[in-house]
Coordinates of C-alpha atoms and ligand atoms in Angstrom, one line a residue:
M1181 CA 84.5 81.9 83.2
H1182 CA 83.8 79.4 85.9
Q1183 CA 81.4 80.2 88.7
T1184 CA 80.7 78.6 92.0
V1185 CA 77.4 78.9 93.9
N1186 CA 77.2 77.5 97.4
V1187 CA 73.9 76.0 98.6
E1188 CA 74.1 76.9 102.3
L1189 CA 72.5 74.1 104.3
G1190 CA 74.8 73.7 107.3
E1191 CA 76.5 70.3 107.3
R1192 CA 74.8 69.5 104.0
S1193 CA 76.1 72.5 102.2
Y1194 CA 77.5 71.9 98.7
N1195 CA 78.8 73.8 95.7
V1196 CA 77.3 74.1 92.3
E1197 CA 80.2 74.6 89.8
I1198 CA 79.1 76.2 86.6
G1199 CA 81.1 76.7 83.4
P1200 CA 82.4 75.1 80.2
D1201 CA 84.4 71.8 80.0
L1202 CA 83.6 70.6 83.5
L1203 CA 83.3 67.0 82.3
A1204 CA 87.0 67.2 81.4
Q1205 CA 87.7 68.3 85.0
S1206 CA 85.3 66.0 86.7
G1207 CA 88.0 63.8 88.2
A1208 CA 89.8 66.7 89.9
R1209 CA 86.5 68.2 91.1
I1210 CA 85.0 64.9 92.4
S1211 CA 88.2 63.4 93.9
P1212 CA 88.1 65.4 97.2
L1213 CA 84.8 63.6 98.0
L1214 CA 86.2 60.1 97.4
Q1215 CA 87.5 57.6 99.9
R1216 CA 88.6 55.3 97.1
P1217 CA 89.2 56.3 93.4
K1218 CA 86.0 54.8 92.0
V1219 CA 82.5 56.0 91.2
A1220 CA 79.3 54.4 89.9
V1221 CA 77.7 56.5 87.2
V1222 CA 74.0 56.2 86.2
T1223 CA 72.9 57.9 82.9
D1224 CA 70.5 57.3 80.0
E1225 CA 71.3 55.9 76.7
N1226 CA 71.1 59.2 74.8
V1227 CA 73.3 61.0 77.2
A1228 CA 75.7 58.1 77.3
A1229 CA 76.2 58.2 73.6
L1230 CA 77.0 61.9 73.8
H1231 CA 78.9 62.4 77.0
L1232 CA 79.9 59.2 78.8
D1233 CA 83.3 59.0 77.1
A1234 CA 84.1 62.6 78.0
L1235 CA 83.2 61.9 81.6
R1236 CA 85.3 58.7 81.7
E1237 CA 88.3 60.6 80.4
G1238 CA 87.8 63.4 82.9
L1239 CA 87.6 61.0 85.8
N1240 CA 90.5 58.9 84.5
A1241 CA 92.7 62.0 84.2
A1242 CA 92.6 62.2 88.0
G1243 CA 93.0 58.5 88.4
V1244 CA 89.3 57.8 89.2
E1245 CA 87.7 54.7 87.7
M1246 CA 84.1 54.4 86.8
S1247 CA 81.5 51.8 86.0
A1248 CA 78.3 52.9 84.3
L1249 CA 74.6 51.9 83.9
A1250 CA 72.7 53.5 81.0
L1251 CA 68.9 53.4 81.4
P1252 CA 66.4 54.1 78.6
A1253 CA 65.9 57.8 78.0
G1254 CA 62.5 59.4 78.8
E1255 CA 60.0 60.1 81.6
A1256 CA 58.9 56.4 81.7
T1257 CA 62.2 55.6 83.3
K1258 CA 61.2 57.5 86.4
S1259 CA 59.4 54.5 87.7
W1260 CA 59.6 51.6 90.2
P1261 CA 61.0 49.1 87.6
H1262 CA 64.0 51.3 86.6
F1263 CA 64.4 52.4 90.2
E1264 CA 64.7 48.8 91.3
R1265 CA 67.1 48.0 88.5
T1266 CA 69.3 51.0 89.5
V1267 CA 69.4 50.1 93.2
E1268 CA 70.2 46.5 92.4
W1269 CA 72.9 47.5 90.0
L1270 CA 74.5 49.8 92.6
L1271 CA 74.5 47.0 95.1
A1272 CA 76.0 44.6 92.5
E1273 CA 78.7 47.2 91.9
K1274 CA 79.4 47.0 95.6
V1275 CA 78.8 50.7 96.3
E1276 CA 79.5 51.2 99.9
R1277 CA 78.2 53.7 102.4
R1278 CA 81.2 56.0 101.9
D1279 CA 81.2 55.8 98.1
V1280 CA 79.8 58.4 95.7
V1281 CA 77.2 57.8 93.0
V1282 CA 77.1 60.1 89.9
A1283 CA 73.9 61.1 88.1
L1284 CA 74.8 62.1 84.5
G1285 CA 71.8 63.3 82.6
G1286 CA 68.6 65.5 82.7
G1287 CA 65.9 65.7 85.3
V1288 CA 64.7 62.2 85.0
I1289 CA 68.1 60.7 85.7
G1290 CA 68.9 63.2 88.4
D1291 CA 65.6 62.6 90.3
L1292 CA 65.8 58.8 90.0
V1293 CA 69.5 58.5 90.9
G1294 CA 69.2 60.9 93.7
F1295 CA 66.3 58.9 95.2
A1296 CA 68.3 55.6 94.7
A1297 CA 71.3 57.3 96.6
A1298 CA 68.9 58.4 99.3
V1299 CA 67.8 54.9 100.1
L1300 CA 70.8 52.8 99.2
R1301 CA 72.4 51.6 102.5
R1302 CA 70.2 54.3 104.2
G1303 CA 71.9 57.0 102.1
V1304 CA 75.0 57.4 100.1
R1305 CA 76.4 60.7 98.7
F1306 CA 75.8 61.6 95.1
V1307 CA 77.0 64.1 92.6
Q1308 CA 74.8 65.6 90.0
I1309 CA 76.1 66.3 86.5
P1310 CA 73.1 67.8 84.8
T1311 CA 73.2 67.7 81.0
S1312 CA 70.1 69.7 80.1
L1313 CA 69.4 73.4 80.8
L1314 CA 66.3 72.5 82.8
A1315 CA 68.4 70.2 85.0
Q1316 CA 71.2 72.7 85.4
V1317 CA 69.0 75.6 86.6
D1318 CA 66.4 73.6 88.5
S1319 CA 66.2 69.9 89.2
S1320 CA 69.8 69.2 90.0
V1321 CA 69.8 71.8 92.8
G1322 CA 67.8 71.6 96.0
G1323 CA 67.6 67.9 96.8
K1324 CA 64.2 67.0 95.5
T1325 CA 64.5 63.4 94.4
G1326 CA 62.0 60.8 93.4
I1327 CA 60.0 58.8 90.8
N1328 CA 56.5 58.9 89.4
A1329 CA 53.6 56.7 90.6
P1330 CA 50.6 55.6 88.5
Q1331 CA 48.7 58.1 90.6
G1332 CA 50.8 61.1 89.6
K1333 CA 54.2 62.6 89.0
N1334 CA 56.9 62.8 91.7
L1335 CA 54.6 61.2 94.4
I1336 CA 57.4 58.9 95.7
G1337 CA 60.6 60.4 96.8
A1338 CA 62.9 62.0 99.4
F1339 CA 64.8 65.2 100.1
H1340 CA 68.4 64.2 99.6
Q1341 CA 70.9 66.9 98.8
P1342 CA 73.8 66.2 96.4
S1343 CA 77.4 66.6 97.6
L1344 CA 78.4 68.5 94.5
V1345 CA 76.8 69.7 91.2
L1346 CA 78.8 70.1 88.1
A1347 CA 76.9 72.1 85.5
D1348 CA 79.0 71.9 82.4
T1349 CA 77.7 74.6 80.1
S1350 CA 79.5 73.1 77.1
V1351 CA 77.2 70.1 77.0
L1352 CA 74.2 72.4 76.4
G1353 CA 75.5 72.7 72.8
T1354 CA 74.2 69.2 72.1
M1355 CA 70.6 70.0 73.1
T1356 CA 67.9 70.5 70.5
E1357 CA 66.6 74.0 70.2
R1358 CA 63.2 73.0 71.5
D1359 CA 64.6 71.3 74.6
F1360 CA 66.9 74.3 75.2
L1361 CA 64.1 76.8 75.0
S1362 CA 62.0 74.6 77.2
G1363 CA 64.7 74.8 79.9
Y1364 CA 64.9 78.6 79.2
G1365 CA 61.3 78.7 80.5
E1366 CA 62.6 78.0 83.9
V1367 CA 65.4 80.6 83.5
V1368 CA 62.8 83.3 82.7
K1369 CA 60.8 82.1 85.7
Y1370 CA 63.6 83.2 88.1
G1371 CA 63.7 86.7 86.7
L1372 CA 59.9 86.9 87.0
L1373 CA 59.7 85.5 90.5
G1374 CA 62.4 87.5 92.2
D1375 CA 64.8 89.6 90.1
A1376 CA 63.5 92.3 87.7
D1377 CA 67.1 93.2 86.7
F1378 CA 67.8 89.6 85.6
F1379 CA 64.6 89.6 83.6
E1380 CA 65.7 92.9 81.9
W1381 CA 69.1 91.3 81.3
L1382 CA 67.3 88.3 79.6
E1383 CA 65.3 90.6 77.5
A1384 CA 68.5 92.1 76.2
N1385 CA 70.7 88.9 76.1
G1386 CA 68.2 86.0 75.7
S1387 CA 69.1 85.6 72.0
A1388 CA 72.9 85.4 72.9
V1389 CA 72.0 82.8 75.6
S1390 CA 70.0 80.7 73.1
S1391 CA 72.5 81.1 70.2
G1392 CA 75.3 79.6 72.3
D1393 CA 77.4 82.5 73.6
M1394 CA 79.2 80.8 76.4
A1395 CA 79.6 83.8 78.7
S1396 CA 75.9 84.6 78.5
R1397 CA 75.0 80.9 79.1
V1398 CA 77.2 80.8 82.2
R1399 CA 75.7 84.0 83.5
A1400 CA 72.1 82.8 82.9
V1401 CA 72.7 79.5 84.6
T1402 CA 74.6 81.1 87.5
R1403 CA 72.0 83.7 88.3
S1404 CA 69.3 81.0 88.1
V1405 CA 71.2 78.7 90.4
Q1406 CA 72.0 81.5 92.9
M1407 CA 68.3 82.3 93.1
K1408 CA 67.3 78.7 93.7
A1409 CA 70.1 78.2 96.2
D1410 CA 69.0 81.2 98.2
I1411 CA 65.4 80.0 98.3
V1412 CA 66.3 76.4 99.2
A1413 CA 68.6 77.7 101.9
R1414 CA 65.7 79.6 103.4
D1415 CA 63.2 76.8 103.0
E1416 CA 64.6 73.4 102.2
T1417 CA 61.5 71.3 102.6
E1418 CA 58.9 73.8 101.1
Q1419 CA 57.1 75.0 104.1
G1420 CA 56.9 78.5 102.6
D1421 CA 59.1 80.4 100.3
R1422 CA 60.3 77.4 98.2
A1423 CA 56.8 77.4 96.7
L1424 CA 57.8 80.6 94.8
L1425 CA 59.8 78.2 92.5
N1426 CA 56.4 77.0 91.3
L1427 CA 55.5 80.2 89.6
G1428 CA 53.6 79.2 86.5
H1429 CA 53.4 75.6 87.6
T1430 CA 49.8 75.4 88.7
F1431 CA 48.7 76.3 85.1
C1432 CA 51.6 74.1 83.8
H1433 CA 50.5 71.0 85.6
A1434 CA 47.0 71.3 84.4
L1435 CA 48.2 71.8 80.8
E1436 CA 50.6 68.8 81.1
A1437 CA 47.8 66.6 82.4
A1438 CA 45.4 67.9 79.6
T1439 CA 48.0 67.0 77.0
G1440 CA 48.7 63.6 78.5
Y1441 CA 52.3 64.4 79.5
S1442 CA 53.1 64.0 75.8
D1443 CA 55.5 65.7 73.3
R1444 CA 52.7 68.2 72.7
L1445 CA 54.0 70.2 75.6
L1446 CA 57.4 70.0 77.3
H1447 CA 57.6 70.9 81.0
G1448 CA 59.5 74.1 80.5
E1449 CA 57.1 75.1 77.7
G1450 CA 54.2 74.7 80.1
V1451 CA 56.1 76.7 82.7
A1452 CA 56.6 79.6 80.3
I1453 CA 52.9 79.6 79.2
G1454 CA 52.0 79.2 82.9
C1455 CA 54.1 82.3 83.9
A1456 CA 52.4 84.4 81.2
L1457 CA 49.0 83.2 82.6
A1458 CA 50.0 83.9 86.2
F1459 CA 50.9 87.5 85.3
E1460 CA 47.6 87.8 83.3
L1461 CA 45.8 86.6 86.4
S1462 CA 47.8 89.0 88.7
S1463 CA 47.0 91.9 86.4
R1464 CA 43.2 91.1 86.4
L1465 CA 43.2 90.8 90.1
G1466 CA 44.7 94.4 90.2
L1467 CA 48.0 93.2 91.7
C1468 CA 50.3 94.2 88.9
S1469 CA 50.1 96.6 85.9
Q1470 CA 48.6 95.6 82.6
E1471 CA 51.9 96.1 81.0
D1472 CA 53.6 93.3 82.9
P1473 CA 51.8 90.3 81.3
S1474 CA 52.4 92.0 77.9
R1475 CA 56.1 92.3 78.7
V1476 CA 56.3 88.6 79.7
R1477 CA 54.6 87.5 76.6
A1478 CA 56.7 89.8 74.4
H1479 CA 59.9 88.2 75.7
L1480 CA 58.7 84.7 75.2
R1481 CA 57.6 85.5 71.7
A1482 CA 60.9 87.2 70.9
M1483 CA 62.7 84.0 72.0
G1484 CA 60.5 81.9 69.7
M1485 CA 58.9 80.1 72.6
K1486 CA 55.4 78.8 73.1
T1487 CA 53.7 81.7 74.8
D1488 CA 49.9 81.2 74.5
L1489 CA 47.5 78.3 74.9
T1490 CA 46.9 78.5 71.2
D1491 CA 50.6 77.6 70.6
I1492 CA 49.9 74.1 72.0
P1493 CA 49.2 71.8 69.1
G1494 CA 45.9 69.8 69.1
E1495 CA 42.7 70.3 71.1
L1496 CA 42.6 71.4 74.7
P1497 CA 39.7 70.9 77.1
G1498 CA 37.7 73.9 78.0
A1499 CA 38.4 76.3 80.9
A1500 CA 36.2 74.4 83.4
P1501 CA 38.0 71.1 83.0
L1502 CA 41.3 72.9 83.2
V1503 CA 40.4 74.5 86.5
E1504 CA 39.3 71.1 87.7
L1505 CA 42.7 69.7 86.8
M1506 CA 44.3 72.5 88.8
A1507 CA 42.2 71.6 91.8
Q1508 CA 43.7 68.1 91.6
D1509 CA 47.3 69.3 91.7
K1510 CA 49.2 67.9 94.5
K1511 CA 50.1 71.4 95.8
V1512 CA 46.4 72.0 96.5
V1513 CA 45.9 72.4 100.3
D1514 CA 42.4 71.8 101.7
G1515 CA 40.9 72.1 98.2
Q1516 CA 42.1 75.7 97.9
L1517 CA 43.8 76.7 94.6
R1518 CA 47.3 77.7 95.7
F1519 CA 48.9 80.2 93.3
I1520 CA 52.1 82.1 92.9
L1521 CA 51.0 85.6 91.8
A1522 CA 53.0 88.7 91.3
R1523 CA 52.9 92.4 92.3
G1524 CA 55.2 93.1 89.4
I1525 CA 58.1 91.6 87.5
G1526 CA 60.4 90.1 90.1
Q1527 CA 57.8 90.4 92.9
A1528 CA 56.1 87.0 93.2
F1529 CA 54.3 85.8 96.3
V1530 CA 52.3 82.7 97.4
T1531 CA 48.6 82.8 98.0
A1532 CA 45.7 80.5 98.5
D1533 CA 43.3 83.3 98.1
V1534 CA 42.4 83.1 94.4
P1535 CA 38.8 83.1 93.3
R1536 CA 38.1 80.3 90.9
E1537 CA 36.0 82.6 88.7
A1538 CA 39.1 84.7 88.0
V1539 CA 41.1 81.7 87.0
F1540 CA 38.3 80.5 84.8
S1541 CA 37.9 83.7 83.0
V1542 CA 41.7 84.0 82.3
L1543 CA 41.7 80.5 80.8
E1544 CA 38.5 81.1 78.9
D1545 CA 39.9 84.2 77.2
A1546 CA 43.3 82.5 76.6
L1547 CA 41.6 79.6 74.9
Q1548 CA 39.7 81.9 72.6
T1549 CA 42.6 84.2 71.6
A1550 CA 43.6 82.7 68.3
Ligands
LIG1242 N1 61.5 72.5 91.1 C1 61.0 73.1 92.3 C2 61.8 72.9 93.5 O1 62.9 72.4 93.4 O2 61.3 73.2 94.6

């Protein structure tokens, strides 16, 4: 059932291994990278309680020792103070240039530890062991690392590719349903942006994926990672095609800002709603058929996911302030709203040519549809 996806980046190419029980095999899989049988692991307290023993056993089985630092769980950890603590701990552990650092956790840990590895001794190698669906299909692959600044999310960071990613699909069984479905928002995004057959497969098999069928989970993660790997190989530093991965994200970022980056809206939930809105906008601009946004929304609904703006608890600002929040997104270039739109399911493209009035009217109608 195990799959391997290669991220093709010349000398910096690496494998993403996907399948059940990879923690148990971590020592055997990481050993080929090691100059000495020891790794420094950074994780968070929640993940440590669930998975650190399994990782230790997996490493020890191949004679690899580990030391571990467990940071507080949550987005607030992606900040200078915890970054400083991590770098100083790695130095205190005497991590050397040829050693390997392991990031065990979700997107927060992967981003922070990847950035620490990027700057420690001017760059040490690191291995991602993503433990959330979102991290397995998105943030652990592609080398974007960093922390948040008071001025905004992910404003401080570096491109630093991992040397190996171990996506253990067994650990997804410990996720809450809400967190799992939030990550599934990113899975759906891949079908919508570039693979209509995959979207069709998700329509038929999404419930098996969410209910824990392992073969379906492996297939969903593998296809998502393959698509990300292909895009990253074409455009590592987001000069062009990599922006396709931001389908749904312009709406999502505005909604996250409007809800104060709180528990009211998880990132993947915002991506799913954002994808539905991006297809609605595409349809109104005459780019895709009217059936496409309905089909997107039908699948999200069938999965029990947040689908519409009205599914977000609490008050939202009006359409005008939401458009204003979009205009502040860091992906805005020269004040132009940059969107990922679609000519159909699986046919997304990047454009800066979107009239604000069209965005406004999509949001205004979405806010009113109770
Ligand atoms: N999460 C978007 C990217 O990696 O480019």
